[in-house]
Amino acid sequence: MYQKKIPELLDCGLSVAIKVVGGKWKAWVIDCIRRGIRRPSAIHREMQAVNPRIVNLHLKELEEIGIIYKEIFAEVPARVEYRLTPVGQSILPVMEALEQWGNENKEYINRHQAGYAPGNCALLQETN
C-alpha cells in the first residue's frame, strides 16, 4: 500500500475533518450510503462520473478510518453492503452545514470563478 512521504498531522480537528470529507468524492460516497445506496455496484452506478477504482479507494479509506463498515453476507454469491458507523453518522450534520453554506454562497463563489457559466449541480441532484 502507498505510504505518504510526509506524515499526516491529525492532532488538529480541522485536519481530521478534512481527512474524512475532503477530496472530490468522499462526501458523495458518504451521502450515497446515508441515502441507502449501500452495495458497491449501486454506488458505482450512482457515481457514474467517477472512475470505479477511485470510488473503491474512497470506500476502503473511509472503512479504514472507521467512518463506514463493510458488512459481508454469507450468501452465494457473496453480498457486500456498506453502512455508516456511529462516528460516520456524526459527520452528517457537518456535511449538511457545508451544503447549506455552499448553497448560500455558490453564486458569489461562481461569480469569482474564471469561466463560470450558470447551470445546475448535475452530479449531486436533490433526492428529497
PDB file of C-alpha atoms in Angstrom:
ATOM      1  CA  MET A   1       0.000   0.000   0.000  1.00  0.00           C
ATOM      2  CA  TYR A   2       1.093   3.554  -0.695  1.00  0.00           C
ATOM      3  CA  GLN A   3       2.774   5.281   2.216  1.00  0.00           C
ATOM      4  CA  LYS A   4       2.859   9.075   2.314  1.00  0.00           C
ATOM      5  CA  LYS A   5       6.288  10.705   2.442  1.00  0.00           C
ATOM      6  CA  ILE A   6       5.078  13.476   4.731  1.00  0.00           C
ATOM      7  CA  PRO A   7       3.230  12.167   7.798  1.00  0.00           C
ATOM      8  CA  GLU A   8      -0.307  13.411   8.381  1.00  0.00           C
ATOM      9  CA  LEU A   9      -0.735  15.727  11.338  1.00  0.00           C
ATOM     10  CA  LEU A  10      -4.019  14.571  12.805  1.00  0.00           C
ATOM     11  CA  ASP A  11      -3.779  16.465  16.102  1.00  0.00           C
ATOM     12  CA  CYS A  12      -5.802  19.312  14.595  1.00  0.00           C
ATOM     13  CA  GLY A  13      -9.578  18.838  14.491  1.00  0.00           C
ATOM     14  CA  LEU A  14      -9.836  20.593  11.141  1.00  0.00           C
ATOM     15  CA  SER A  15      -7.250  18.215   9.638  1.00  0.00           C
ATOM     16  CA  VAL A  16      -9.244  15.232  10.885  1.00  0.00           C
ATOM     17  CA  ALA A  17     -12.497  16.615   9.442  1.00  0.00           C
ATOM     18  CA  ILE A  18     -10.855  17.324   6.093  1.00  0.00           C
ATOM     19  CA  LYS A  19      -9.413  13.794   6.034  1.00  0.00           C
ATOM     20  CA  VAL A  20     -12.963  12.447   6.326  1.00  0.00           C
ATOM     21  CA  VAL A  21     -14.884  14.704   3.918  1.00  0.00           C
ATOM     22  CA  GLY A  22     -12.047  16.299   1.960  1.00  0.00           C
ATOM     23  CA  GLY A  23     -11.285  15.498  -1.624  1.00  0.00           C
ATOM     24  CA  LYS A  24     -13.571  15.490  -4.585  1.00  0.00           C
ATOM     25  CA  TRP A  25     -15.747  12.460  -3.925  1.00  0.00           C
ATOM     26  CA  LYS A  26     -15.713  11.323  -0.277  1.00  0.00           C
ATOM     27  CA  ALA A  27     -18.694  13.439   0.741  1.00  0.00           C
ATOM     28  CA  TRP A  28     -20.662  11.991  -2.191  1.00  0.00           C
ATOM     29  CA  VAL A  29     -19.758   8.426  -1.139  1.00  0.00           C
ATOM     30  CA  ILE A  30     -20.913   9.162   2.425  1.00  0.00           C
ATOM     31  CA  ASP A  31     -24.109  10.753   1.099  1.00  0.00           C
ATOM     32  CA  CYS A  32     -24.852   7.686  -1.066  1.00  0.00           C
ATOM     33  CA  ILE A  33     -24.574   5.417   1.962  1.00  0.00           C
ATOM     34  CA  ARG A  34     -26.656   7.826   4.049  1.00  0.00           C
ATOM     35  CA  ARG A  35     -29.424   7.682   1.425  1.00  0.00           C
ATOM     36  CA  GLY A  36     -29.454   3.869   1.495  1.00  0.00           C
ATOM     37  CA  ILE A  37     -27.255   3.152  -1.527  1.00  0.00           C
ATOM     38  CA  ARG A  38     -25.107   0.552   0.190  1.00  0.00           C
ATOM     39  CA  ARG A  39     -23.918  -2.016  -2.335  1.00  0.00           C
ATOM     40  CA  PRO A  40     -20.678  -1.204  -4.177  1.00  0.00           C
ATOM     41  CA  SER A  41     -22.256  -1.731  -7.610  1.00  0.00           C
ATOM     42  CA  ALA A  42     -25.126   0.637  -6.740  1.00  0.00           C
ATOM     43  CA  ILE A  43     -22.677   3.267  -5.502  1.00  0.00           C
ATOM     44  CA  HIS A  44     -20.749   2.934  -8.781  1.00  0.00           C
ATOM     45  CA  ARG A  45     -23.986   3.407 -10.772  1.00  0.00           C
ATOM     46  CA  GLU A  46     -24.909   6.467  -8.702  1.00  0.00           C
ATOM     47  CA  MET A  47     -21.444   7.958  -9.181  1.00  0.00           C
ATOM     48  CA  GLN A  48     -21.081   7.290 -12.911  1.00  0.00           C
ATOM     49  CA  ALA A  49     -18.943  10.406 -13.362  1.00  0.00           C
ATOM     50  CA  VAL A  50     -16.248   8.857 -11.133  1.00  0.00           C
ATOM     51  CA  ASN A  51     -13.922   6.015 -12.039  1.00  0.00           C
ATOM     52  CA  PRO A  52     -14.979   2.908 -10.028  1.00  0.00           C
ATOM     53  CA  ARG A  53     -11.384   2.436  -8.888  1.00  0.00           C
ATOM     54  CA  ILE A  54     -11.490   5.860  -7.225  1.00  0.00           C
ATOM     55  CA  VAL A  55     -14.829   5.048  -5.571  1.00  0.00           C
ATOM     56  CA  ASN A  56     -13.342   1.792  -4.258  1.00  0.00           C
ATOM     57  CA  LEU A  57     -10.297   3.665  -2.894  1.00  0.00           C
ATOM     58  CA  HIS A  58     -12.587   6.088  -1.041  1.00  0.00           C
ATOM     59  CA  LEU A  59     -14.696   3.220   0.323  1.00  0.00           C
ATOM     60  CA  LYS A  60     -11.565   1.490   1.573  1.00  0.00           C
ATOM     61  CA  GLU A  61     -10.160   4.651   3.166  1.00  0.00           C
ATOM     62  CA  LEU A  62     -13.470   5.521   4.837  1.00  0.00           C
ATOM     63  CA  GLU A  63     -13.618   1.962   6.171  1.00  0.00           C
ATOM     64  CA  GLU A  64     -10.017   2.109   7.433  1.00  0.00           C
ATOM     65  CA  ILE A  65     -10.661   5.303   9.403  1.00  0.00           C
ATOM     66  CA  GLY A  66     -13.907   3.966  10.868  1.00  0.00           C
ATOM     67  CA  ILE A  67     -16.486   6.147   9.107  1.00  0.00           C
ATOM     68  CA  ILE A  68     -18.148   3.216   7.351  1.00  0.00           C
ATOM     69  CA  TYR A  69     -18.053  -0.518   7.845  1.00  0.00           C
ATOM     70  CA  LYS A  70     -18.361  -3.303   5.330  1.00  0.00           C
ATOM     71  CA  GLU A  71     -20.913  -5.998   6.032  1.00  0.00           C
ATOM     72  CA  ILE A  72     -20.293  -9.246   4.166  1.00  0.00           C
ATOM     73  CA  PHE A  73     -23.269 -11.583   3.921  1.00  0.00           C
ATOM     74  CA  ALA A  74     -22.631 -15.338   3.856  1.00  0.00           C
ATOM     75  CA  GLU A  75     -24.518 -15.957   0.634  1.00  0.00           C
ATOM     76  CA  VAL A  76     -23.643 -17.414  -2.726  1.00  0.00           C
ATOM     77  CA  PRO A  77     -22.610 -15.237  -4.430  1.00  0.00           C
ATOM     78  CA  ALA A  78     -21.316 -13.169  -1.532  1.00  0.00           C
ATOM     79  CA  ARG A  79     -23.055  -9.856  -0.974  1.00  0.00           C
ATOM     80  CA  VAL A  80     -21.363  -6.763   0.459  1.00  0.00           C
ATOM     81  CA  GLU A  81     -23.009  -3.650   1.877  1.00  0.00           C
ATOM     82  CA  TYR A  82     -21.543  -0.532   3.425  1.00  0.00           C
ATOM     83  CA  ARG A  83     -23.094   1.260   6.396  1.00  0.00           C
ATOM     84  CA  LEU A  84     -22.181   4.316   8.427  1.00  0.00           C
ATOM     85  CA  THR A  85     -20.652   3.756  11.853  1.00  0.00           C
ATOM     86  CA  PRO A  86     -21.860   5.930  14.758  1.00  0.00           C
ATOM     87  CA  VAL A  87     -18.899   8.244  14.074  1.00  0.00           C
ATOM     88  CA  GLY A  88     -19.893   8.277  10.401  1.00  0.00           C
ATOM     89  CA  GLN A  89     -23.427   9.253  11.413  1.00  0.00           C
ATOM     90  CA  SER A  90     -21.992  12.103  13.482  1.00  0.00           C
ATOM     91  CA  ILE A  91     -20.398  13.708  10.386  1.00  0.00           C
ATOM     92  CA  LEU A  92     -23.790  14.119   8.667  1.00  0.00           C
ATOM     93  CA  PRO A  93     -24.727  17.423  10.395  1.00  0.00           C
ATOM     94  CA  VAL A  94     -21.318  18.807   9.384  1.00  0.00           C
ATOM     95  CA  MET A  95     -21.953  17.818   5.762  1.00  0.00           C
ATOM     96  CA  GLU A  96     -25.432  19.368   5.903  1.00  0.00           C
ATOM     97  CA  ALA A  97     -23.911  22.613   7.230  1.00  0.00           C
ATOM     98  CA  LEU A  98     -21.321  22.584   4.432  1.00  0.00           C
ATOM     99  CA  GLU A  99     -24.058  22.016   1.852  1.00  0.00           C
ATOM    100  CA  GLN A 100     -26.131  24.861   3.292  1.00  0.00           C
ATOM    101  CA  TRP A 101     -23.114  27.178   3.217  1.00  0.00           C
ATOM    102  CA  GLY A 102     -22.397  26.129  -0.376  1.00  0.00           C
ATOM    103  CA  ASN A 103     -25.980  26.763  -1.465  1.00  0.00           C
ATOM    104  CA  GLU A 104     -25.979  30.189   0.212  1.00  0.00           C
ATOM    105  CA  ASN A 105     -22.659  31.217  -1.339  1.00  0.00           C
ATOM    106  CA  LYS A 106     -22.458  29.396  -4.668  1.00  0.00           C
ATOM    107  CA  GLU A 107     -23.466  32.413  -6.750  1.00  0.00           C
ATOM    108  CA  TYR A 108     -20.821  34.556  -5.054  1.00  0.00           C
ATOM    109  CA  ILE A 109     -18.109  31.924  -5.500  1.00  0.00           C
ATOM    110  CA  ASN A 110     -19.121  31.198  -9.084  1.00  0.00           C
ATOM    111  CA  ARG A 111     -19.080  34.917  -9.987  1.00  0.00           C
ATOM    112  CA  HIS A 112     -15.450  34.982  -8.898  1.00  0.00           C
ATOM    113  CA  GLN A 113     -14.576  31.763 -10.702  1.00  0.00           C
ATOM    114  CA  ALA A 114     -12.952  32.317 -14.100  1.00  0.00           C
ATOM    115  CA  GLY A 115     -15.029  30.960 -16.956  1.00  0.00           C
ATOM    116  CA  TYR A 116     -18.179  30.389 -14.864  1.00  0.00           C
ATOM    117  CA  ALA A 117     -21.368  29.643 -16.775  1.00  0.00           C
ATOM    118  CA  PRO A 118     -24.665  29.381 -14.844  1.00  0.00           C
ATOM    119  CA  GLY A 119     -26.052  25.879 -14.614  1.00  0.00           C
ATOM    120  CA  ASN A 120     -27.040  23.331 -12.023  1.00  0.00           C
ATOM    121  CA  CYS A 121     -25.360  20.730  -9.873  1.00  0.00           C
ATOM    122  CA  ALA A 122     -25.729  17.852 -12.330  1.00  0.00           C
ATOM    123  CA  LEU A 123     -23.737  15.344 -10.273  1.00  0.00           C
ATOM    124  CA  LEU A 124     -25.476  15.792  -6.938  1.00  0.00           C
ATOM    125  CA  GLN A 125     -29.181  16.100  -7.631  1.00  0.00           C
ATOM    126  CA  GLU A 126     -31.546  16.615  -4.698  1.00  0.00           C
ATOM    127  CA  THR A 127     -33.204  13.359  -3.675  1.00  0.00           C
ATOM    128  CA  ASN A 128     -35.595  14.770  -1.071  1.00  0.00           C
TER     129      ASN A 128
END
